[in-house]
CSV table of C-alpha atoms and ligand atoms in Angstrom, one decimal:
chain,number,residue,atom,x,y,z
A,1,MET,CA,77.2,101.3,82.3
A,2,THR,CA,79.2,98.3,82.2
A,3,LEU,CA,76.9,95.5,84.0
A,4,TRP,CA,78.8,94.7,87.3
A,5,GLY,CA,79.8,98.5,88.3
A,6,GLY,CA,77.5,98.9,91.1
A,7,ARG,CA,79.8,98.3,93.7
A,8,PHE,CA,82.5,100.8,92.0
A,9,SER,CA,82.4,104.6,92.4
A,10,GLY,CA,85.7,105.0,89.6
A,11,SER,CA,86.4,104.3,85.7
A,12,THR,CA,87.9,102.0,84.4
A,13,ASP,CA,91.3,102.6,82.4
A,14,GLU,CA,91.0,102.9,78.7
A,15,ARG,CA,94.2,101.1,78.5
A,16,MET,CA,93.3,98.7,81.3
A,17,LYS,CA,89.3,98.0,79.5
A,18,ARG,CA,90.8,97.7,76.0
A,19,PHE,CA,92.4,94.4,77.3
A,20,ASN,CA,89.9,93.0,79.5
A,21,ASP,CA,87.2,92.9,76.6
A,22,SER,CA,86.2,90.7,74.3
A,23,PHE,CA,83.8,91.6,72.2
A,24,SER,CA,85.4,92.6,69.5
A,25,PHE,CA,86.2,88.1,68.9
A,26,ASP,CA,82.9,86.6,70.7
A,27,TRP,CA,80.8,88.4,68.9
A,28,ARG,CA,80.7,85.2,67.3
A,29,LEU,CA,79.0,83.3,69.9
A,30,TYR,CA,75.7,85.4,69.6
A,31,ALA,CA,73.8,82.5,68.0
A,32,VAL,CA,74.1,80.3,70.5
A,33,ASP,CA,74.6,82.4,73.9
A,34,ILE,CA,70.5,83.9,72.2
A,35,GLN,CA,69.7,79.7,71.8
A,36,GLY,CA,71.0,79.4,75.8
A,37,SER,CA,69.2,82.8,76.8
A,38,GLY,CA,65.9,81.3,75.1
A,39,ALA,CA,66.2,77.7,76.6
A,40,TYR,CA,67.4,79.5,80.3
A,41,ALA,CA,64.5,82.4,79.7
A,42,SER,CA,61.5,79.2,79.1
A,43,ALA,CA,63.6,77.2,82.3
A,44,LEU,CA,62.8,80.2,84.5
A,45,GLN,CA,59.4,81.0,83.5
A,46,ARG,CA,58.8,76.6,84.2
A,47,ALA,CA,59.8,77.5,88.0
A,48,GLY,CA,57.4,80.6,88.2
A,49,LEU,CA,59.9,83.3,87.9
A,50,LEU,CA,59.2,85.0,85.2
A,51,THR,CA,55.4,85.4,84.2
A,52,GLU,CA,53.9,83.4,80.1
A,53,ASP,CA,55.1,87.7,78.9
A,54,GLU,CA,58.0,88.6,80.6
A,55,GLN,CA,59.3,85.0,79.0
A,56,GLN,CA,57.5,85.6,76.0
A,57,ALA,CA,59.1,89.4,75.9
A,58,ILE,CA,62.3,87.6,76.6
A,59,HIS,CA,62.0,85.5,73.2
A,60,ALA,CA,60.5,88.4,70.9
A,61,GLY,CA,63.8,90.6,71.9
A,62,LEU,CA,65.6,87.8,71.6
A,63,GLU,CA,65.0,87.6,67.8
A,64,GLN,CA,65.1,90.2,67.5
A,65,ILE,CA,68.5,90.4,67.9
A,66,LEU,CA,69.5,87.5,66.5
A,67,SER,CA,68.1,88.6,62.6
A,68,GLU,CA,70.1,92.5,64.2
A,69,PHE,CA,73.5,90.3,63.8
A,70,ALA,CA,72.7,87.9,61.3
A,71,GLU,CA,72.1,91.0,58.9
A,72,ASP,CA,74.7,93.0,60.1
A,73,ARG,CA,72.9,95.6,61.6
A,74,PHE,CA,73.8,94.9,65.0
A,75,ALA,CA,75.0,98.6,67.0
A,76,ALA,CA,78.0,97.2,69.3
A,77,HIS,CA,78.0,100.3,72.3
A,78,PRO,CA,81.6,100.8,73.3
A,79,THR,CA,80.1,99.4,77.3
A,80,ASP,CA,79.7,95.2,75.3
A,81,GLU,CA,82.8,94.3,77.4
A,82,ASP,CA,81.7,90.7,75.2
A,83,ILE,CA,78.4,88.9,73.6
A,84,HIS,CA,77.0,87.9,76.6
A,85,THR,CA,76.5,91.9,78.2
A,86,ALA,CA,76.0,93.6,74.6
A,87,ILE,CA,73.2,90.6,73.7
A,88,GLU,CA,71.2,91.7,77.5
A,89,ARG,CA,72.1,95.6,77.1
A,90,ARG,CA,70.4,95.4,73.9
A,91,LEU,CA,67.5,92.8,75.1
A,92,THR,CA,66.6,96.2,78.5
A,93,GLU,CA,66.8,98.5,75.1
A,94,LEU,CA,63.9,96.8,73.2
A,95,ILE,CA,62.2,95.3,76.0
A,96,GLY,CA,62.4,97.4,79.5
A,97,PRO,CA,63.1,95.7,82.9
A,98,ALA,CA,61.9,92.2,82.4
A,99,ALA,CA,65.4,92.3,79.9
A,100,GLY,CA,66.8,92.2,83.9
A,101,LYS,CA,65.4,89.4,84.5
A,102,LEU,CA,66.5,86.8,82.7
A,103,HIS,CA,70.1,86.7,84.6
A,104,THR,CA,68.1,85.4,87.5
A,105,GLY,CA,70.3,82.8,89.0
A,106,ARG,CA,72.3,82.3,86.1
A,107,SER,CA,76.5,83.7,85.8
A,108,ARG,CA,78.4,84.3,82.7
A,109,ASN,CA,81.0,81.7,84.1
A,110,ASP,CA,78.3,79.5,83.3
A,111,GLN,CA,76.8,81.6,80.4
A,112,VAL,CA,80.1,81.1,78.3
A,113,ALA,CA,80.6,77.4,79.0
A,114,VAL,CA,77.7,76.3,77.8
A,115,ASP,CA,78.2,78.7,74.7
A,116,LEU,CA,81.1,77.4,73.9
A,117,CYS,CA,79.4,74.5,74.4
A,118,LEU,CA,77.7,74.8,71.3
A,119,TRP,CA,79.4,76.3,69.2
A,120,LEU,CA,82.1,73.5,69.5
A,121,LEU,CA,79.2,71.0,68.3
A,122,GLU,CA,77.7,73.1,65.5
A,123,SER,CA,82.0,73.0,64.3
A,124,ILE,CA,82.6,69.6,64.7
A,125,GLN,CA,79.9,68.5,63.2
A,126,ARG,CA,80.9,71.1,59.8
A,127,THR,CA,84.9,70.0,60.7
A,128,HIS,CA,83.1,66.2,60.2
A,129,ASP,CA,81.4,66.8,57.0
A,130,HIS,CA,84.1,68.9,55.2
A,131,LEU,CA,86.4,65.9,56.1
A,132,ALA,CA,83.5,63.4,54.8
A,133,GLU,CA,84.2,64.8,51.3
A,134,LEU,CA,87.4,64.7,51.3
A,135,GLN,CA,87.2,60.8,52.9
A,136,ALA,CA,84.6,60.5,49.4
A,137,ALA,CA,86.8,62.1,47.3
A,138,LEU,CA,90.1,60.0,47.9
A,139,ILE,CA,87.7,57.0,47.7
A,140,ASP,CA,86.8,57.5,43.7
A,141,GLN,CA,90.1,58.2,43.3
A,142,ALA,CA,90.9,54.9,44.0
A,143,GLU,CA,88.7,53.3,42.4
A,144,THR,CA,88.6,55.3,39.2
A,145,HIS,CA,92.4,54.1,39.4
A,146,ILE,CA,92.4,51.1,40.9
A,147,SER,CA,94.7,49.0,37.9
A,148,LEU,CA,98.1,51.3,38.5
A,149,ILE,CA,101.3,50.4,40.0
A,150,MET,CA,103.6,52.3,41.7
A,151,PRO,CA,106.4,52.5,44.1
A,152,GLY,CA,106.3,52.1,47.4
A,153,TYR,CA,108.7,53.9,49.7
A,154,THR,CA,110.6,53.3,52.7
A,155,HIS,CA,112.7,56.2,54.2
A,156,LEU,CA,111.7,58.2,50.6
A,157,GLN,CA,113.8,54.9,49.4
A,158,PRO,CA,112.1,52.3,46.7
A,159,ALA,CA,110.7,49.1,48.5
A,160,GLN,CA,107.8,47.0,47.4
A,161,PRO,CA,105.5,48.0,44.8
A,162,VAL,CA,102.0,48.9,46.1
A,163,LEU,CA,99.1,50.0,44.2
A,164,PHE,CA,98.6,54.2,44.2
A,165,SER,CA,94.6,52.8,44.9
A,166,HIS,CA,96.3,51.2,48.4
A,167,TRP,CA,98.2,54.6,49.2
A,168,ILE,CA,96.1,56.8,48.7
A,169,MET,CA,93.4,54.6,50.9
A,170,SER,CA,95.8,55.0,53.4
A,171,TYR,CA,94.7,58.6,53.9
A,172,PHE,CA,91.1,57.8,54.1
A,173,TRP,CA,91.6,55.4,57.0
A,174,MET,CA,94.2,58.6,58.5
A,175,PHE,CA,90.9,61.1,58.5
A,176,GLN,CA,88.7,57.9,59.6
A,177,ARG,CA,90.0,57.6,63.3
A,178,ASP,CA,90.0,61.6,63.3
A,179,GLN,CA,86.5,60.8,62.4
A,180,ALA,CA,85.2,59.1,65.8
A,181,ARG,CA,87.7,61.2,67.8
A,182,LEU,CA,85.3,64.4,67.0
A,183,HIS,CA,82.8,62.0,68.1
A,184,ASP,CA,83.8,60.8,70.5
A,185,CYS,CA,84.8,64.8,71.5
A,186,ALA,CA,80.7,65.7,70.8
A,187,ARG,CA,79.6,63.5,73.0
A,188,ARG,CA,81.8,65.6,76.2
A,189,ALA,CA,80.9,68.5,74.2
A,190,SER,CA,76.6,67.7,74.8
A,191,VAL,CA,77.2,67.7,78.8
A,192,CYS,CA,75.0,70.5,79.7
A,193,PRO,CA,76.9,73.3,82.0
A,194,LEU,CA,74.4,75.9,82.2
A,195,GLY,CA,72.5,75.7,85.8
A,196,SER,CA,76.0,75.5,87.7
A,197,GLY,CA,75.9,79.4,88.7
A,198,ALA,CA,78.9,81.8,89.1
A,199,LEU,CA,80.9,78.2,90.4
A,200,ALA,CA,78.3,77.4,93.8
A,201,GLY,CA,74.9,76.3,91.1
A,202,ASN,CA,71.5,78.3,90.6
A,203,PRO,CA,69.9,78.6,94.4
A,204,PHE,CA,66.7,78.7,92.1
A,205,PRO,CA,64.8,75.5,91.3
A,206,ILE,CA,65.6,75.6,87.1
A,207,ASP,CA,65.6,71.3,86.1
A,208,ARG,CA,68.4,71.5,84.6
A,209,GLU,CA,67.4,68.3,82.7
A,210,ALA,CA,65.0,70.0,80.8
A,211,LEU,CA,66.8,73.0,79.8
A,212,ALA,CA,70.1,70.6,78.5
A,213,ALA,CA,67.4,69.1,76.5
A,214,ASP,CA,65.6,72.2,75.0
A,215,LEU,CA,69.0,72.7,73.8
A,216,GLY,CA,70.1,69.9,71.9
A,217,MET,CA,72.4,68.5,74.8
A,218,SER,CA,72.1,65.0,76.3
A,219,ALA,CA,73.3,65.5,80.0
A,220,VAL,CA,74.0,67.6,82.7
A,221,THR,CA,77.4,68.7,84.5
A,222,PRO,CA,77.5,66.5,87.7
A,223,ASN,CA,79.5,69.0,89.4
A,224,SER,CA,79.8,73.0,89.4
A,225,ILE,CA,82.7,74.2,90.5
A,226,ASP,CA,84.5,71.3,87.3
A,227,ALA,CA,81.3,73.1,84.9
A,228,VAL,CA,82.7,76.6,85.0
A,229,SER,CA,86.0,76.0,84.5
A,230,ASN,CA,85.4,72.6,82.2
A,231,ARG,CA,87.4,73.2,78.3
A,232,ASP,CA,88.3,70.1,78.3
A,233,HIS,CA,86.1,70.3,75.0
A,234,ILE,CA,87.9,72.7,73.5
A,235,VAL,CA,91.5,71.1,74.0
A,236,GLU,CA,90.3,68.1,73.3
A,237,PHE,CA,88.5,69.7,69.8
A,238,LEU,CA,91.9,71.7,69.2
A,239,PHE,CA,93.7,68.1,69.4
A,240,CYS,CA,91.7,66.2,66.5
A,241,ALA,CA,92.4,69.5,65.5
A,242,ALA,CA,96.3,68.9,65.5
A,243,LEU,CA,95.2,65.9,64.0
A,244,ILE,CA,93.9,66.6,61.6
A,245,GLY,CA,96.4,68.9,60.4
A,246,THR,CA,99.3,66.5,60.8
A,247,HIS,CA,97.3,63.9,58.1
A,248,LEU,CA,97.1,67.0,56.1
A,249,SER,CA,100.4,68.3,56.6
A,250,ARG,CA,101.7,64.2,55.6
A,251,LEU,CA,99.1,64.3,52.7
A,252,ALA,CA,100.2,67.4,51.1
A,253,GLU,CA,104.1,66.2,51.5
A,254,ASP,CA,103.9,63.6,49.7
A,255,LEU,CA,101.8,65.1,46.8
A,256,ILE,CA,103.9,67.7,47.2
A,257,LEU,CA,106.6,64.4,45.5
A,258,PHE,CA,104.7,62.5,43.9
A,259,SER,CA,104.1,66.0,41.6
A,260,SER,CA,107.5,67.6,41.7
A,261,PRO,CA,109.5,66.4,38.4
A,262,GLY,CA,111.7,63.9,40.4
A,263,TYR,CA,108.6,61.6,40.2
A,264,ARG,CA,105.6,63.0,38.2
A,265,PHE,CA,103.5,60.7,39.7
A,266,LEU,CA,100.6,62.9,39.8
A,267,GLN,CA,99.3,66.6,38.0
A,268,LEU,CA,97.9,69.0,39.2
A,269,ASP,CA,95.5,70.9,38.4
A,270,GLU,CA,96.4,74.3,37.7
A,271,ALA,CA,93.9,75.5,39.8
A,272,TYR,CA,95.0,75.1,43.1
A,273,THR,CA,98.6,75.5,41.5
A,274,THR,CA,100.7,79.0,41.2
A,275,GLY,CA,103.3,80.1,39.3
A,276,SER,CA,106.7,82.1,39.7
A,277,SER,CA,107.3,86.1,39.3
A,278,LEU,CA,111.1,85.1,38.0
A,279,MET,CA,111.3,81.7,36.3
A,280,PRO,CA,108.5,81.0,34.0
A,281,GLN,CA,108.7,76.7,33.9
A,282,LYS,CA,107.7,77.1,37.2
A,283,ARG,CA,104.7,75.9,38.7
A,284,ASN,CA,104.3,75.6,42.4
A,285,PRO,CA,102.6,73.0,44.7
A,286,ASP,CA,100.9,76.6,47.0
A,287,SER,CA,98.1,75.0,48.1
A,288,LEU,CA,99.5,72.1,49.2
A,289,GLU,CA,102.6,74.1,51.3
A,290,LEU,CA,100.0,75.7,52.9
A,291,THR,CA,98.2,73.2,54.2
A,292,ARG,CA,101.2,71.6,55.4
A,293,GLY,CA,102.3,75.8,56.9
A,294,LYS,CA,98.7,75.1,58.2
A,295,SER,CA,99.4,72.2,60.6
A,296,GLY,CA,101.9,74.5,62.4
A,297,ARG,CA,98.9,76.5,64.1
A,298,LEU,CA,96.4,74.0,64.7
A,299,ILE,CA,99.0,72.6,66.7
A,300,GLY,CA,100.0,75.7,68.3
A,301,ASN,CA,97.0,75.8,69.3
A,302,LEU,CA,96.5,73.4,71.1
A,303,VAL,CA,99.9,74.2,72.6
A,304,GLY,CA,98.7,77.3,73.6
A,305,LEU,CA,96.0,76.5,75.5
A,306,LEU,CA,97.3,73.7,76.9
A,307,THR,CA,99.5,76.0,78.4
A,308,VAL,CA,96.0,78.9,79.4
A,309,LEU,CA,94.7,75.9,81.6
A,310,LYS,CA,97.8,74.7,83.2
A,311,GLY,CA,98.0,76.6,86.2
A,312,LEU,CA,94.3,77.7,86.6
A,313,PRO,CA,92.6,77.8,90.4
A,314,SER,CA,89.7,75.6,91.0
A,315,THR,CA,86.5,77.5,88.9
A,316,TYR,CA,86.4,81.1,86.2
A,317,ASN,CA,89.2,82.6,86.2
A,318,LYS,CA,89.8,85.5,83.2
A,319,ASP,CA,92.5,84.0,82.1
A,320,LEU,CA,89.5,81.3,79.9
A,321,GLN,CA,88.9,84.1,78.2
A,322,GLU,CA,91.9,83.4,76.3
A,323,ASP,CA,90.2,79.8,75.1
A,324,LYS,CA,88.5,81.6,72.3
A,325,ASP,CA,91.1,82.6,69.7
A,326,PRO,CA,92.5,79.7,69.6
A,327,LEU,CA,89.0,77.7,69.1
A,328,PHE,CA,88.1,80.5,66.0
A,329,ASP,CA,91.0,80.0,64.2
A,330,ALA,CA,91.3,76.4,64.6
A,331,VAL,CA,87.8,76.3,63.1
A,332,ASP,CA,88.9,78.9,60.9
A,333,THR,CA,91.5,76.7,59.7
A,334,LEU,CA,89.7,73.6,59.1
A,335,ASN,CA,87.2,75.1,57.3
A,336,MET,CA,89.7,76.9,54.5
A,337,THR,CA,92.1,73.7,54.7
A,338,LEU,CA,89.8,71.2,54.0
A,339,PRO,CA,87.8,71.9,51.2
A,340,VAL,CA,90.5,73.3,49.2
A,341,VAL,CA,92.7,69.7,49.7
A,342,THR,CA,89.2,68.5,48.7
A,343,GLY,CA,89.5,69.8,45.3
A,344,VAL,CA,93.2,68.9,45.0
A,345,ILE,CA,92.6,65.5,45.4
A,346,GLU,CA,89.1,65.8,42.9
A,347,THR,CA,91.0,67.4,40.1
A,348,MET,CA,94.2,65.7,40.1
A,349,LEU,CA,95.3,63.2,37.7
A,350,PRO,CA,97.2,60.7,38.2
A,351,ASN,CA,100.1,59.6,35.5
A,352,GLY,CA,101.2,56.1,35.2
A,353,GLU,CA,103.0,55.9,32.4
A,354,ALA,CA,105.2,58.4,34.9
A,355,MET,CA,105.3,55.4,37.6
A,356,ASN,CA,105.5,52.3,35.1
A,357,ALA,CA,108.9,54.1,34.4
A,358,ALA,CA,109.4,54.5,38.1
A,359,LEU,CA,109.0,50.5,38.9
A,360,ASP,CA,112.4,48.7,39.2
A,361,THR,CA,113.4,45.7,39.2
A,362,SER,CA,115.3,45.8,42.3
A,363,LEU,CA,111.4,46.7,44.0
A,364,LEU,CA,110.9,43.3,43.8
A,365,ALA,CA,114.2,41.7,46.1
A,366,THR,CA,111.9,40.9,48.4
A,367,ASP,CA,109.7,38.7,46.6
A,368,ILE,CA,113.1,36.5,45.7
A,369,ALA,CA,114.0,36.6,48.4
A,370,ASP,CA,110.2,35.2,49.1
A,371,TYR,CA,110.6,32.6,46.4
A,372,LEU,CA,114.0,30.9,48.8
A,373,VAL,CA,111.6,30.9,51.0
A,374,GLU,CA,108.9,28.7,49.8
A,375,HIS,CA,111.0,25.9,48.6
A,376,GLY,CA,112.5,25.2,52.2
A,377,VAL,CA,115.5,27.9,52.9
A,378,PRO,CA,115.1,30.0,55.9
A,379,PHE,CA,114.4,33.8,55.4
A,380,ARG,CA,117.3,35.3,57.2
A,381,ASP,CA,119.1,33.0,54.8
A,382,ALA,CA,117.4,33.6,51.7
A,383,HIS,CA,118.1,37.7,52.7
A,384,HIS,CA,121.3,37.3,52.2
A,385,VAL,CA,121.9,35.7,49.7
A,386,VAL,CA,119.4,38.8,47.2
A,387,GLY,CA,121.3,41.4,48.8
A,388,ARG,CA,124.5,39.6,46.7
A,389,LEU,CA,122.7,39.4,43.4
A,390,VAL,CA,121.3,43.6,44.4
A,391,MET,CA,125.3,44.0,44.4
A,392,GLN,CA,126.4,42.0,41.7
A,393,ALA,CA,123.3,43.9,40.1
A,394,GLU,CA,124.9,47.2,41.1
A,395,GLN,CA,128.2,46.1,40.6
A,396,LYS,CA,127.3,45.1,36.9
A,397,GLN,CA,124.9,48.8,36.7
A,398,VAL,CA,122.0,46.4,35.1
A,399,PRO,CA,118.8,45.7,36.6
A,400,LEU,CA,118.2,42.8,39.3
A,401,ALA,CA,115.8,41.0,36.6
A,402,SER,CA,118.5,40.9,33.4
A,403,LEU,CA,121.2,38.8,36.0
A,404,SER,CA,121.7,35.3,34.3
A,405,LEU,CA,119.7,31.8,36.0
A,406,GLY,CA,123.8,31.0,36.4
A,407,ASP,CA,124.4,34.5,38.6
A,408,PHE,CA,121.3,33.1,40.8
A,409,GLN,CA,122.1,29.5,41.1
A,410,ALA,CA,126.1,31.0,41.8
A,411,GLU,CA,124.3,32.5,45.1
A,412,SER,CA,121.6,29.7,45.9
A,413,PRO,CA,121.0,25.7,43.9
A,414,VAL,CA,117.8,26.4,45.6
A,415,PHE,CA,117.3,29.0,42.1
A,416,ALA,CA,116.1,27.2,39.6
A,417,SER,CA,114.1,28.7,36.2
A,418,ASP,CA,110.6,30.0,37.6
A,419,VAL,CA,112.3,32.3,39.3
A,420,GLU,CA,111.6,34.4,36.7
A,421,ASP,CA,107.9,34.2,37.0
A,422,SER,CA,109.2,36.3,40.5
A,423,PHE,CA,109.9,39.7,38.2
A,424,SER,CA,106.4,40.8,38.2
A,425,PHE,CA,105.0,43.8,39.5
A,426,GLU,CA,101.3,42.4,39.2
A,427,ARG,CA,102.4,39.2,41.4
A,428,ALA,CA,103.9,40.5,43.5
A,429,ILE,CA,100.8,42.7,44.2
A,430,SER,CA,99.0,40.2,43.6
A,431,ARG,CA,100.2,38.1,46.7
A,432,LYS,CA,99.6,40.6,49.2
A,433,ASN,CA,96.2,39.5,49.8
A,434,VAL,CA,95.4,39.5,53.8
A,435,PRO,CA,93.5,41.7,55.0
A,436,GLY,CA,95.0,45.4,55.2
A,437,GLY,CA,97.3,43.6,51.8
A,438,THR,CA,98.0,45.7,48.6
A,439,ALA,CA,96.8,43.2,46.2
A,440,THR,CA,93.6,44.7,43.7
A,441,GLU,CA,90.7,42.4,46.4
A,442,ALA,CA,91.7,43.5,49.2
A,443,VAL,CA,92.4,46.7,47.8
A,444,ASN,CA,88.7,46.1,46.8
A,445,HIS,CA,87.8,45.0,50.1
A,446,GLN,CA,89.1,48.1,51.3
A,447,ILE,CA,86.7,50.1,49.6
A,448,THR,CA,83.8,48.6,50.0
A,449,SER,CA,84.3,49.1,53.8
A,450,ALA,CA,85.2,52.6,53.7
A,451,LYS,CA,82.6,53.1,51.6
A,452,GLU,CA,79.8,52.0,54.0
A,453,ARG,CA,81.8,53.4,56.7
A,454,LEU,CA,81.1,57.0,55.1
A,455,ALA,CA,77.5,56.0,54.3
A,456,ASP,CA,76.9,55.4,58.1
A,457,HIS,CA,78.8,58.5,59.4
A,458,GLN,CA,76.8,60.4,56.6
A,459,GLY,CA,73.4,58.9,58.5
A,460,SER,CA,74.3,59.1,62.0
A,461,ALA,CA,74.9,62.8,60.7
A,462,ARG,CA,71.2,63.5,59.7
A,463,SER,CA,70.2,61.7,62.6
A,464,SER,CA,71.7,64.0,65.0
A,465,SER,CA,70.8,67.1,63.0
A,466,GLU,CA,67.4,65.9,62.9
B,1,LIG,N1,84.1,87.4,78.3
B,1,LIG,C1,84.4,86.0,79.7
B,1,LIG,C2,84.9,84.5,78.5
B,1,LIG,O1,84.9,85.0,78.0
B,1,LIG,C3,82.6,85.8,79.8
B,1,LIG,C4,82.5,85.5,80.9
B,1,LIG,C5,83.6,86.4,82.5
B,1,LIG,N2,82.8,85.6,83.7
B,1,LIG,C6,83.1,87.1,84.6
B,1,LIG,N3,82.9,86.3,85.6
B,1,LIG,N4,84.2,87.9,84.2
B,1,LIG,O2,85.6,84.2,80.0
């Protein structure tokens, strides 16, 4: 029998039942559903709606159901429409009529809403931990290889020399912003909707603040109509996931390029590459290609849920059941992808020789222009002069540094023999010593501050789970 069968005389069409049921996927909420029910039973008891014996029977029954799920021996019944009905059905089998009192004043609408908040909070914590591991691996590579210089690119064209460490740390900061966004999302997911009833509020004197505190949540929702259909925090998480996916995809793309035979700036470990069934020489970066591909589903999940929500009238509508697939998929995708990318970063080997070989003196053209600027030439004119020198070098098919002082002076009398000093990649690097620049000192400073941020995060993650 269904939980809502009272006013129905006929039975549900079999196809409709399959269409309507969500147990096949929302069973994953079992632990948070049981947590929510346990806290709600205590709230009912405090309000005088359950005796202490009834409350204890409910708690014991819920404990048993929790272990049945955890040990994979929960026997689902064909009438288990969703996780909420499944648990209530089983509780009734275990403890009898007291189970029927648990739903007093509660609706599946505020029940599923609080379940999702709790599930999301746990998932945010796990995503945070995975991201922190990846960030630690990035810092590690940056520290180990602080002396390596490589070409920096814009438009994929060689632009200016940068430290390898500066490049790899750029991803640390992207993920750091993702961490901040997740943290912010968790604040909003921590507002408790339980006690909103179906839409109008709970008719019994339950203490919602105490209930929220029991669940480790920080506040109660201020409006029951909003509370039962609010999925903003899930959308926010899906946005965080989509943006993490976008950052991972860009990192993957850089690594695919830099490890390819055209660059050889780094070698990926065999553990994260695969061979070709046809071409024996191939070593394909499948780990990274999949990472790049997974960003597509993360973005799709966000757009999918926004589309589900946009036309909904007030309060709960069954469309909301479609919130779970994208959420579960995003969490699963991140949990699977992030550790692989961390492994790729931890095991890859930067190749300083290949980076060196790619350092062409044309990367120093801006430094030559800066030389003129330091001697009083307006930058626009200096840019033009060096442009002509680059053209000359191209025509003669020699590196820029091989032009003679005479060639330089023919373009501008300001050049003197000390212009040679500008043909140094190390010097070009050390000149960018502003905060956020690629000078070794600035990058070391960046690394120190990154480590502090990471330690802060770990500290706050621990204290919030205590
Ligand atoms: N399975 C439903 C969902 O995921 C639970 C809430 C159902 N509420 C209702 N009134 N039918 O959204």
